[in-house]
Amino acid sequence: MKKPAITQVPIDGTISNRWSGRAYDAGKAVSRDQIIALLEAARWAPSCFGDQPWRFIVWDRATDAAAWQKAFDCLVPGNQAWVKDAPLLFLAAADSLFNHNGKENRWGQYDTGAAAENLCLQATAMGLMAHQMGGFDAEKTREVFGIPQQYSLMAMIAVGYPADIGTLNGEALERETAPRSRRPLGELFFNGTWGKPAA
Ligand SMILES: Cc1cc2nc3c(=O)[nH]c(=O)nc-3n(C[C@H](O)[C@H](O)[C@H](O)COP(=O)(O)O)c2cc1C
């Protein structure tokens, strides 16, 4: 299923075609090279001081089903309902300290979001679908995978090939077919001063 963004003027197709779908094809494998491409896209995100504060864990069901299952078990039930068919899971975590001086890095989460979005856009460009999730038990995830306190657990990301919506039911199906929407440009973007709509 495709749900391209409706825009006032055309934008790059990779951006308009990225969307957070829920129907994944459990039978269509994502190759090792594709996984590396996703990681490279995240790696080449910009960051404050070039510090690269993001850390990702990859769980590939095809090569380590037990680890994938442990990650899946950390998701809230509402996400488990549709992540069941996704071959790949990622965790994006943000370093709270700068690498170069050990001081607080207040841009760590910002930079990690940029890396995660790079990964999602690369997925779209390769015909895959990526869906970020805040709905997981961060403390359980930290414990199960031994993640140091210094890193904030930001999001899990499901990745795989999209499938027919027939693989879904209930709320997941409803949300899959609902239209995508955004606030008007003028509510979000200001011209010259705070609150003056830019468009
Ligand atoms: C940080 C973050 C957390 C999210 N958490 C969830 C989640 O737990 N479950 C879910 O189904 N979608 C989740 N989403 C997906 C959003 O609902 C989705 O991005 C938003 O509705 C816009 O839809 P689009 O990505 O298709 O444009 C999350 C997205 C982000 C960026």
XYZ file of C-alpha atoms and ligand atoms in Angstrom:
230
model
C 0.000 0.000 0.000
C 1.235 3.486 -0.865
C 0.186 6.626 0.962
C 2.211 9.494 -0.497
C 2.191 12.850 1.263
C -0.117 15.476 -0.219
C 1.983 18.603 -0.669
C 1.374 22.141 -1.989
C 4.321 21.757 -4.360
C 6.201 18.608 -5.365
C 8.884 17.306 -2.988
C 11.429 14.525 -3.356
C 9.719 11.183 -3.884
C 11.646 9.367 -1.168
C 10.303 11.825 1.399
C 6.726 11.832 0.148
C 6.603 8.043 -0.171
C 7.979 7.278 3.306
C 5.184 6.359 5.619
C 4.709 4.339 8.788
C 2.850 1.323 7.504
C 2.075 -1.773 9.548
C 1.611 -4.584 7.019
C 4.928 -6.398 6.533
C 5.815 -9.311 4.296
C 7.172 -12.004 6.622
C 8.313 -14.128 3.680
C 10.420 -11.550 1.842
C 13.956 -11.403 3.186
C 16.007 -8.254 3.614
C 19.580 -8.919 2.508
C 22.766 -8.331 4.483
C 23.759 -5.594 1.994
C 20.408 -3.865 2.457
C 20.897 -3.914 6.226
C 24.355 -2.406 5.815
C 22.874 0.266 3.502
C 20.385 1.198 6.235
C 23.202 1.487 8.768
C 25.356 3.523 6.368
C 22.472 5.938 5.832
C 22.180 6.395 9.608
C 25.964 6.666 9.997
C 26.172 9.555 7.548
C 23.708 11.739 9.413
C 25.017 15.108 10.587
C 25.672 15.647 14.296
C 26.715 18.387 16.677
C 30.557 18.481 16.795
C 30.446 15.470 14.445
C 30.066 13.501 17.674
C 27.815 10.730 16.223
C 25.969 10.164 19.516
C 23.611 7.525 18.097
C 23.963 3.820 18.781
C 21.729 1.266 17.085
C 21.052 -2.389 17.827
C 19.960 -4.482 14.829
C 17.821 -7.558 15.279
C 17.577 -9.669 12.141
C 15.039 -12.426 12.547
C 16.610 -14.415 9.692
C 20.004 -14.691 11.369
C 19.150 -14.493 15.092
C 15.499 -15.282 15.733
C 16.026 -15.567 19.513
C 17.412 -12.023 19.813
C 14.661 -10.664 17.514
C 12.105 -12.337 19.771
C 13.636 -10.749 22.878
C 13.353 -7.324 21.247
C 9.788 -8.074 20.108
C 8.900 -9.020 23.685
C 9.885 -5.484 24.797
C 7.232 -3.878 22.542
C 3.817 -2.878 23.874
C 1.033 -5.265 22.796
C -0.474 -2.680 20.398
C 2.783 -2.672 18.440
C 3.344 -6.420 18.704
C 0.018 -6.880 16.901
C 1.555 -5.658 13.639
C 5.334 -5.955 14.158
C 4.842 -9.752 14.161
C 5.700 -9.947 10.439
C 8.599 -7.468 10.304
C 11.906 -9.251 9.596
C 14.062 -6.503 11.111
C 13.954 -4.494 14.308
C 16.291 -1.692 15.315
C 16.786 0.233 18.497
C 17.993 3.838 18.287
C 19.729 5.074 21.433
C 21.283 8.481 22.107
C 24.471 9.163 24.032
C 23.802 11.807 26.711
C 27.501 12.772 26.872
C 29.858 14.195 24.261
C 32.500 11.757 23.128
C 35.244 14.399 22.914
C 34.955 15.882 26.420
C 32.485 13.815 28.428
C 30.216 16.829 29.004
C 26.448 16.763 28.623
C 25.385 16.607 24.966
C 22.013 18.272 24.734
C 21.878 17.575 20.984
C 22.381 13.837 21.304
C 18.705 13.019 20.935
C 18.283 15.510 18.084
C 21.166 13.919 16.180
C 19.890 10.405 16.866
C 16.508 11.389 15.409
C 18.286 12.584 12.268
C 20.139 9.258 11.999
C 16.889 7.328 12.482
C 15.132 9.352 9.793
C 18.069 8.747 7.429
C 17.578 5.021 8.009
C 13.843 5.315 7.333
C 14.379 7.273 4.117
C 17.012 4.804 2.910
C 14.513 2.021 3.574
C 11.917 3.834 1.451
C 14.445 4.398 -1.325
C 15.109 0.625 -1.413
C 11.419 -0.306 -1.570
C 11.314 -1.245 2.115
C 9.056 0.228 4.791
C 10.279 1.528 8.153
C 8.079 2.322 11.137
C 9.464 3.989 14.264
C 7.971 3.165 17.654
C 8.092 4.776 21.067
C 5.793 2.055 22.365
C 8.232 -0.286 24.064
C 9.405 -0.942 27.609
C 12.666 1.010 27.746
C 13.759 -0.257 31.148
C 13.180 -3.872 30.160
C 15.048 -3.310 26.883
C 17.965 -1.731 28.734
C 18.153 -4.670 31.113
C 17.717 -7.442 28.547
C 20.362 -6.019 26.190
C 22.769 -4.565 28.749
C 22.540 -0.940 27.588
C 24.478 1.526 29.796
C 22.526 4.303 31.583
C 24.454 6.945 29.626
C 22.335 6.120 26.555
C 18.688 7.183 26.253
C 16.522 4.657 24.478
C 14.676 6.666 21.840
C 12.806 4.359 19.473
C 12.511 0.899 18.046
C 12.146 0.724 14.260
C 10.456 -2.077 12.343
C 11.718 -2.602 8.788
C 10.723 -4.970 6.003
C 8.966 -5.195 2.669
C 5.388 -3.953 2.673
C 2.644 -6.556 2.337
C -1.031 -6.563 1.474
C -3.225 -5.152 4.270
C -4.867 -8.585 4.504
C -2.101 -9.508 6.973
C -3.655 -7.078 9.504
C -6.828 -6.903 11.512
C -8.490 -4.829 14.242
C -6.989 -1.479 15.178
C -3.829 -2.054 13.139
C -5.943 -2.475 9.978
C -7.990 0.636 10.789
C -4.864 2.718 11.251
C -3.292 1.289 8.098
C -6.131 2.526 5.928
C -6.672 5.892 7.664
C -5.567 8.940 5.675
C -2.238 10.542 6.590
C -2.506 14.113 7.764
C -0.360 17.047 8.824
C -1.053 20.457 10.356
C -1.126 23.314 7.833
C 2.290 24.792 6.937
C 1.416 28.128 8.542
C 0.830 26.537 11.946
C 4.303 25.005 12.032
C 6.568 27.333 10.088
C 6.993 31.032 10.802
C 8.247 33.852 8.684
C 10.749 36.211 10.296
C 9.202 36.136 13.747
C 7.407 33.717 16.038
C 3.803 33.032 15.112
C 3.692 34.720 11.673
C 2.738 31.983 9.213
C 5.400 31.310 6.589
C 2.935 29.917 4.078
C 9.443 8.713 17.945
C 8.262 8.057 17.309
C 7.513 7.150 18.042
C 6.431 6.484 17.434
N 5.763 5.514 18.136
C 4.867 4.730 17.501
C 4.325 3.580 18.149
O 4.697 3.214 19.273
N 3.403 2.860 17.466
C 2.987 3.204 16.203
O 2.157 2.487 15.624
N 3.520 4.267 15.555
C 4.446 5.039 16.168
N 5.033 6.089 15.508
C 4.618 6.405 14.133
C 3.807 7.685 14.090
O 2.516 7.436 14.576
C 3.796 8.206 12.645
O 5.100 8.564 12.260
C 2.873 9.412 12.478
O 1.549 9.068 12.737
C 2.975 10.014 11.097
O 2.701 9.039 10.133
P 3.701 8.750 8.908
O 5.021 8.329 9.540
O 3.062 7.657 8.127
O 3.860 10.015 8.146
C 6.081 6.786 16.090
C 6.843 7.702 15.365
C 7.926 8.323 15.952
C 8.756 9.274 15.118
